[in-house]
mmCIF file of C-alpha atoms and ligand atoms in Angstrom:
data_model
loop_
_atom_site.group_PDB
_atom_site.id
_atom_site.type_symbol
_atom_site.label_atom_id
_atom_site.label_comp_id
_atom_site.label_asym_id
_atom_site.label_seq_id
_atom_site.Cartn_x
_atom_site.Cartn_y
_atom_site.Cartn_z
ATOM 1 C CA MET A 1438 0.000 0.000 0.000
ATOM 2 C CA SER A 1439 1.460 3.379 -0.940
ATOM 3 C CA ASN A 1440 1.715 6.141 1.653
ATOM 4 C CA GLN A 1441 -0.970 8.142 -0.238
ATOM 5 C CA THR A 1442 -3.608 5.624 0.843
ATOM 6 C CA LYS A 1443 -2.346 5.565 4.424
ATOM 7 C CA SER A 1444 -3.959 7.437 7.277
ATOM 8 C CA GLU A 1445 -2.184 10.612 8.353
ATOM 9 C CA GLN A 1446 -1.002 9.062 11.626
ATOM 10 C CA ALA A 1447 0.376 5.912 9.942
ATOM 11 C CA SER A 1448 2.142 8.104 7.332
ATOM 12 C CA ILE A 1449 3.748 10.249 10.030
ATOM 13 C CA PHE A 1450 5.037 7.130 11.815
ATOM 14 C CA LEU A 1451 6.428 5.750 8.550
ATOM 15 C CA ASP A 1452 7.932 9.092 7.583
ATOM 16 C CA HIS A 1453 9.789 9.987 10.776
ATOM 17 C CA LEU A 1454 7.930 9.358 14.040
ATOM 18 C CA GLY A 1455 8.718 5.622 14.134
ATOM 19 C CA ASP A 1456 12.423 6.415 13.947
ATOM 20 C CA SER A 1457 12.353 9.301 16.409
ATOM 21 C CA TRP A 1458 10.274 7.254 18.891
ATOM 22 C CA TYR A 1459 12.801 4.441 18.571
ATOM 23 C CA GLU A 1460 15.811 6.726 19.088
ATOM 24 C CA ILE A 1461 14.306 8.036 22.327
ATOM 25 C CA ASN A 1462 13.055 4.715 23.706
ATOM 26 C CA LYS A 1463 15.448 2.064 22.436
ATOM 27 C CA ASN A 1464 17.276 1.735 25.743
ATOM 28 C CA ASP A 1465 14.041 1.198 27.669
ATOM 29 C CA ILE A 1466 12.023 -1.202 25.529
ATOM 30 C CA GLY A 1467 12.086 -4.785 26.703
ATOM 31 C CA LYS A 1468 12.503 -3.937 30.373
ATOM 32 C CA ARG A 1469 8.976 -5.249 30.963
ATOM 33 C CA ASP A 1470 7.527 -8.195 29.057
ATOM 34 C CA PRO A 1471 4.085 -9.138 30.383
ATOM 35 C CA ILE A 1472 3.384 -11.174 27.227
ATOM 36 C CA SER A 1473 6.253 -13.560 27.997
ATOM 37 C CA ASP A 1474 5.261 -13.554 31.681
ATOM 38 C CA LEU A 1475 1.749 -14.724 30.753
ATOM 39 C CA LEU A 1476 3.044 -17.319 28.277
ATOM 40 C CA ASP A 1477 5.304 -18.726 31.033
ATOM 41 C CA LYS A 1478 2.233 -19.309 33.201
ATOM 42 C CA GLU A 1479 -0.237 -20.291 30.479
ATOM 43 C CA PRO A 1480 1.710 -21.646 27.488
ATOM 44 C CA ILE A 1481 0.263 -21.954 23.995
ATOM 45 C CA ASN A 1482 1.693 -23.495 20.847
ATOM 46 C CA LEU A 1483 3.314 -20.445 19.216
ATOM 47 C CA GLY A 1484 4.290 -22.056 15.883
ATOM 48 C CA SER A 1485 4.958 -19.288 13.340
ATOM 49 C CA VAL A 1486 4.812 -15.862 14.988
ATOM 50 C CA LEU A 1487 4.157 -12.376 13.585
ATOM 51 C CA GLU A 1488 4.649 -9.411 15.919
ATOM 52 C CA VAL A 1489 2.993 -6.232 14.661
ATOM 53 C CA GLY A 1490 4.744 -3.131 16.036
ATOM 54 C CA ALA A 1491 7.743 -5.348 16.723
ATOM 55 C CA CYS A 1492 10.212 -2.458 17.099
ATOM 56 C CA ASN A 1493 13.756 -3.915 16.973
ATOM 57 C CA GLY A 1494 12.498 -7.471 17.422
ATOM 58 C CA TRP A 1495 13.680 -7.870 21.024
ATOM 59 C CA ARG A 1496 10.649 -9.994 21.978
ATOM 60 C CA LEU A 1497 10.945 -12.123 18.847
ATOM 61 C CA VAL A 1498 14.580 -12.876 19.736
ATOM 62 C CA LYS A 1499 13.413 -14.115 23.156
ATOM 63 C CA LEU A 1500 10.503 -16.166 21.854
ATOM 64 C CA ARG A 1501 12.601 -17.837 19.166
ATOM 65 C CA ALA A 1502 15.324 -18.760 21.672
ATOM 66 C CA LYS A 1503 12.862 -20.084 24.249
ATOM 67 C CA TYR A 1504 10.268 -21.864 22.095
ATOM 68 C CA GLY A 1505 12.094 -22.510 18.812
ATOM 69 C CA CYS A 1506 9.271 -20.798 16.907
ATOM 70 C CA THR A 1507 9.718 -19.037 13.563
ATOM 71 C CA VAL A 1508 9.376 -15.276 13.923
ATOM 72 C CA VAL A 1509 8.911 -12.172 11.807
ATOM 73 C CA GLY A 1510 7.888 -8.609 12.624
ATOM 74 C CA LEU A 1511 6.474 -5.401 11.182
ATOM 75 C CA ASP A 1512 7.212 -1.841 12.284
ATOM 76 C CA PRO A 1513 7.184 1.633 10.713
ATOM 77 C CA SER A 1514 10.690 2.438 12.032
ATOM 78 C CA GLN A 1515 13.490 1.805 9.556
ATOM 79 C CA LEU A 1516 16.085 2.188 12.318
ATOM 80 C CA ALA A 1517 14.359 -0.449 14.469
ATOM 81 C CA ALA A 1518 14.065 -2.800 11.475
ATOM 82 C CA LYS A 1519 17.768 -2.392 10.774
ATOM 83 C CA ASP A 1520 18.691 -3.187 14.380
ATOM 84 C CA ALA A 1521 16.395 -6.232 14.199
ATOM 85 C CA ALA A 1522 18.173 -7.414 11.039
ATOM 86 C CA ASP A 1523 21.501 -7.084 12.872
ATOM 87 C CA LYS A 1524 20.084 -9.584 15.403
ATOM 88 C CA GLY A 1525 18.983 -11.958 12.652
ATOM 89 C CA ILE A 1526 15.292 -11.033 12.877
ATOM 90 C CA GLU A 1527 13.316 -9.909 9.838
ATOM 91 C CA VAL A 1528 11.165 -6.851 10.615
ATOM 92 C CA LYS A 1529 9.370 -5.508 7.529
ATOM 93 C CA ILE A 1530 8.678 -1.792 7.301
ATOM 94 C CA GLY A 1531 4.945 -1.081 7.477
ATOM 95 C CA THR A 1532 1.927 -0.412 9.638
ATOM 96 C CA ALA A 1533 -0.751 -2.650 11.104
ATOM 97 C CA ASP A 1534 -3.476 -1.626 8.646
ATOM 98 C CA SER A 1535 -1.761 -3.496 5.797
ATOM 99 C CA LEU A 1536 0.139 -6.709 6.522
ATOM 100 C CA PRO A 1537 2.363 -7.849 3.643
ATOM 101 C CA TRP A 1538 1.788 -11.591 4.054
ATOM 102 C CA PRO A 1539 -0.619 -14.066 2.434
ATOM 103 C CA ASN A 1540 -3.812 -15.294 4.101
ATOM 104 C CA GLU A 1541 -3.423 -17.683 7.051
ATOM 105 C CA SER A 1542 0.373 -17.275 7.297
ATOM 106 C CA PHE A 1543 0.766 -17.385 11.084
ATOM 107 C CA ASP A 1544 -0.115 -19.539 14.098
ATOM 108 C CA THR A 1545 0.322 -16.539 16.403
ATOM 109 C CA VAL A 1546 -0.129 -12.814 15.821
ATOM 110 C CA ILE A 1547 1.080 -10.441 18.556
ATOM 111 C CA LEU A 1548 -0.079 -6.841 18.808
ATOM 112 C CA GLY A 1549 2.564 -5.818 21.332
ATOM 113 C CA PHE A 1550 1.652 -2.399 22.661
ATOM 114 C CA CYS A 1551 1.117 -0.815 19.264
ATOM 115 C CA LEU A 1552 -2.677 -0.525 18.997
ATOM 116 C CA TYR A 1553 -2.614 2.579 21.193
ATOM 117 C CA VAL A 1554 -0.836 4.482 18.393
ATOM 118 C CA VAL A 1555 -3.215 3.331 15.640
ATOM 119 C CA THR A 1556 -5.738 5.946 14.561
ATOM 120 C CA PRO A 1557 -9.485 5.036 14.613
ATOM 121 C CA GLU A 1558 -9.785 5.213 10.825
ATOM 122 C CA ASP A 1559 -7.401 2.227 10.679
ATOM 123 C CA TRP A 1560 -8.991 0.082 13.403
ATOM 124 C CA PHE A 1561 -11.267 -1.979 11.156
ATOM 125 C CA LYS A 1562 -8.397 -2.523 8.717
ATOM 126 C CA VAL A 1563 -6.210 -3.812 11.558
ATOM 127 C CA ILE A 1564 -8.935 -6.213 12.713
ATOM 128 C CA ALA A 1565 -9.438 -7.491 9.149
ATOM 129 C CA GLU A 1566 -5.710 -7.783 8.421
ATOM 130 C CA THR A 1567 -4.813 -9.636 11.620
ATOM 131 C CA ASP A 1568 -7.740 -12.007 11.064
ATOM 132 C CA ARG A 1569 -6.696 -12.546 7.449
ATOM 133 C CA VAL A 1570 -3.106 -13.568 8.225
ATOM 134 C CA LEU A 1571 -3.976 -15.672 11.316
ATOM 135 C CA LYS A 1572 -4.495 -19.390 10.725
ATOM 136 C CA ASP A 1573 -7.626 -21.226 11.813
ATOM 137 C CA GLY A 1574 -6.781 -22.556 15.290
ATOM 138 C CA GLY A 1575 -4.178 -19.807 15.827
ATOM 139 C CA HIS A 1576 -3.797 -17.294 18.655
ATOM 140 C CA LEU A 1577 -3.989 -13.515 18.764
ATOM 141 C CA ILE A 1578 -2.183 -11.820 21.648
ATOM 142 C CA ILE A 1579 -2.808 -8.195 22.582
ATOM 143 C CA TRP A 1580 -0.841 -6.192 25.131
ATOM 144 C CA ASP A 1581 -2.058 -2.622 25.492
ATOM 145 C CA TYR A 1582 -3.798 -0.104 27.696
ATOM 146 C CA THR A 1583 -7.218 -1.123 28.895
ATOM 147 C CA THR A 1584 -10.049 1.151 29.974
ATOM 148 C CA PRO A 1585 -13.794 0.908 30.601
ATOM 149 C CA ARG A 1586 -14.286 4.131 28.606
ATOM 150 C CA SER A 1587 -12.354 4.965 25.421
ATOM 151 C CA PHE A 1588 -10.393 8.211 25.274
ATOM 152 C CA LYS A 1589 -7.517 9.772 23.347
ATOM 153 C CA ARG A 1590 -4.663 12.067 24.250
ATOM 154 C CA LYS A 1591 -1.838 13.754 22.406
ATOM 155 C CA LEU A 1592 1.308 11.728 21.986
ATOM 156 C CA ASN A 1593 3.940 12.755 24.509
ATOM 157 C CA ARG A 1594 6.618 15.079 23.100
ATOM 158 C CA GLU A 1595 4.659 15.405 19.843
ATOM 159 C CA ALA A 1596 2.160 18.121 20.758
ATOM 160 C CA HIS A 1597 2.897 19.941 17.479
ATOM 161 C CA LEU A 1598 1.802 16.898 15.422
ATOM 162 C CA PRO A 1599 -1.795 15.737 14.789
ATOM 163 C CA THR A 1600 -0.956 12.420 16.445
ATOM 164 C CA PHE A 1601 -2.856 10.858 19.325
ATOM 165 C CA MET A 1602 -2.701 7.774 21.483
ATOM 166 C CA TYR A 1603 -5.876 5.814 22.164
ATOM 167 C CA HIS A 1604 -7.017 3.990 25.278
ATOM 168 C CA VAL A 1605 -9.621 1.415 24.263
ATOM 169 C CA ASP A 1606 -10.856 -2.010 25.388
ATOM 170 C CA TRP A 1607 -9.170 -3.573 22.333
ATOM 171 C CA PRO A 1608 -9.990 -7.307 22.653
ATOM 172 C CA VAL A 1609 -13.747 -6.698 22.288
ATOM 173 C CA ALA A 1610 -13.062 -5.711 18.673
ATOM 174 C CA TRP A 1611 -12.280 -9.396 17.989
ATOM 175 C CA LEU A 1612 -14.346 -11.070 20.704
ATOM 176 C CA PHE A 1613 -17.687 -9.892 19.312
ATOM 177 C CA ASN A 1614 -17.031 -12.541 16.668
ATOM 178 C CA PRO A 1615 -17.909 -16.075 17.864
ATOM 179 C CA MET A 1616 -14.808 -17.356 16.013
ATOM 180 C CA TYR A 1617 -12.653 -15.688 18.683
ATOM 181 C CA ARG A 1618 -12.625 -16.709 22.322
ATOM 182 C CA LYS A 1619 -10.536 -15.538 25.236
ATOM 183 C CA VAL A 1620 -7.973 -18.106 26.418
ATOM 184 C CA SER A 1621 -6.256 -16.125 29.166
ATOM 185 C CA GLU A 1622 -5.701 -12.573 30.334
ATOM 186 C CA HIS A 1623 -3.630 -10.660 32.838
ATOM 187 C CA PHE A 1624 -4.580 -7.221 34.164
ATOM 188 C CA LEU A 1625 -1.681 -4.998 35.206
ATOM 189 C CA ALA A 1626 -3.571 -2.819 37.634
ATOM 190 C CA GLY A 1627 -0.766 -0.333 38.412
ATOM 191 C CA CYS A 1628 -0.591 0.844 34.798
ATOM 192 C CA SER A 1629 -4.088 -0.063 33.492
ATOM 193 C CA GLU A 1630 -2.690 -2.480 30.946
ATOM 194 C CA MET A 1631 -4.007 -5.856 29.860
ATOM 195 C CA VAL A 1632 -2.502 -8.865 28.119
ATOM 196 C CA THR A 1633 -5.172 -10.940 26.396
ATOM 197 C CA VAL A 1634 -4.673 -14.229 24.569
ATOM 198 C CA MET A 1635 -7.462 -15.204 22.155
ATOM 199 C CA LYS A 1636 -7.929 -18.294 20.032
ATOM 200 C CA LYS A 1637 -9.447 -18.244 16.551
ATOM 201 C CA LEU A 1638 -11.586 -21.214 15.610
ATOM 202 C CA LYS A 1639 -13.578 -20.989 12.400
ATOM 203 C CA SER A 1640 -15.661 -23.985 13.447
ATOM 204 C CA ALA A 1641 -16.600 -22.433 16.800
ATOM 205 C CA PRO A 1642 -20.172 -23.408 17.624
ATOM 206 C CA MET A 1643 -22.771 -20.726 17.120
ATOM 207 C CA LEU A 1644 -26.406 -21.010 18.126
ATOM 208 C CA GLU A 1645 -28.528 -21.706 15.100
ATOM 209 C CA MET A 1646 -32.187 -20.764 15.240
ATOM 210 C CA ALA A 1647 -34.498 -23.445 13.969
ATOM 211 C CA THR A 1648 -36.272 -22.536 10.747
ATOM 212 C CA GLU A 1649 -40.022 -22.387 11.220
ATOM 213 C CA GLN A 1650 -41.888 -25.090 9.320
ATOM 214 C CA LYS A 1651 -45.009 -23.777 7.588
HETATM 215 C C1 SAM B 2060 5.479 0.939 22.568
HETATM 216 S S1 SAM B 2060 6.314 0.289 21.148
HETATM 217 C C2 SAM B 2060 6.147 -1.448 21.414
HETATM 218 C C3 SAM B 2060 7.299 -2.219 20.851
HETATM 219 C C4 SAM B 2060 7.263 -3.738 21.154
HETATM 220 N N1 SAM B 2060 6.166 -4.394 20.511
HETATM 221 C C5 SAM B 2060 7.222 -3.992 22.641
HETATM 222 O O1 SAM B 2060 6.302 -4.664 23.110
HETATM 223 O O2 SAM B 2060 8.118 -3.500 23.321
HETATM 224 C C6 SAM B 2060 5.190 0.624 19.840
HETATM 225 C C7 SAM B 2060 5.726 0.265 18.471
HETATM 226 O O3 SAM B 2060 4.650 0.384 17.531
HETATM 227 C C8 SAM B 2060 5.176 0.934 16.341
HETATM 228 N N2 SAM B 2060 4.053 1.525 15.587
HETATM 229 C C9 SAM B 2060 3.611 2.801 15.555
HETATM 230 N N3 SAM B 2060 2.552 2.913 14.741
HETATM 231 C C10 SAM B 2060 2.302 1.679 14.258
HETATM 232 C C11 SAM B 2060 1.340 1.147 13.364
HETATM 233 N N4 SAM B 2060 0.377 1.910 12.817
HETATM 234 N N5 SAM B 2060 1.383 -0.164 13.070
HETATM 235 C C12 SAM B 2060 2.326 -0.959 13.624
HETATM 236 N N6 SAM B 2060 3.272 -0.513 14.485
HETATM 237 C C13 SAM B 2060 3.250 0.781 14.798
HETATM 238 C C14 SAM B 2060 6.221 1.922 16.810
HETATM 239 O O4 SAM B 2060 7.156 2.222 15.797
HETATM 240 C C15 SAM B 2060 6.841 1.159 17.989
HETATM 241 O O5 SAM B 2060 7.938 0.392 17.591
#
């Protein structure tokens, strides 16, 4: 997808904000990893893993070493993708609204604290794209802010840009669909964050209303 068809916020991240965010935060990312903490307690079969918003691939390095899974990432920051490549991890340049992989490519898709920087006009695209690339029987893992009431605020240090961060109850966007069910979750009360693991099952039972016989 060319940048002309991208939302303004995704274009800004691809253009420069992904890199500048990475420059400022690269020494801090990875200090907390509630996704791995939850997987330690409640393991799933990771198989082939895509992390969307993978940054420099630090989590993918860990998961590959621990579980022997195949891993790949996506991030708008060219600098982060280059650092990932230096660690032997492929991180493609892009944003969550358009995933450059064929249908049903992955057993696990991780949205690792990146939804909060996705603009509302891209939300339905992200839901459709993650569903498209996730295999039947696969898992979707979301780590992000959680809140009973959605709100937005300006991105820190970027008050001059039209960029916002969003606090939303993200998993409901998938869980309304009977194909998705919650497998496990962990609420980090001190920071209002949630890790949610969901399983996709196309054959999930759905109530079927009997057809009236005339
Ligand atoms: C808070 S960091 C999280 C990095 C990593 N997943 C982790 O858990 O530490 C958010 C990442 O999302 C990326 N990002 C920003 N906008 C994005 C978008 N629209 N789609 C995918 N990733 C995005 C940023 O470049 C950044 O690397």
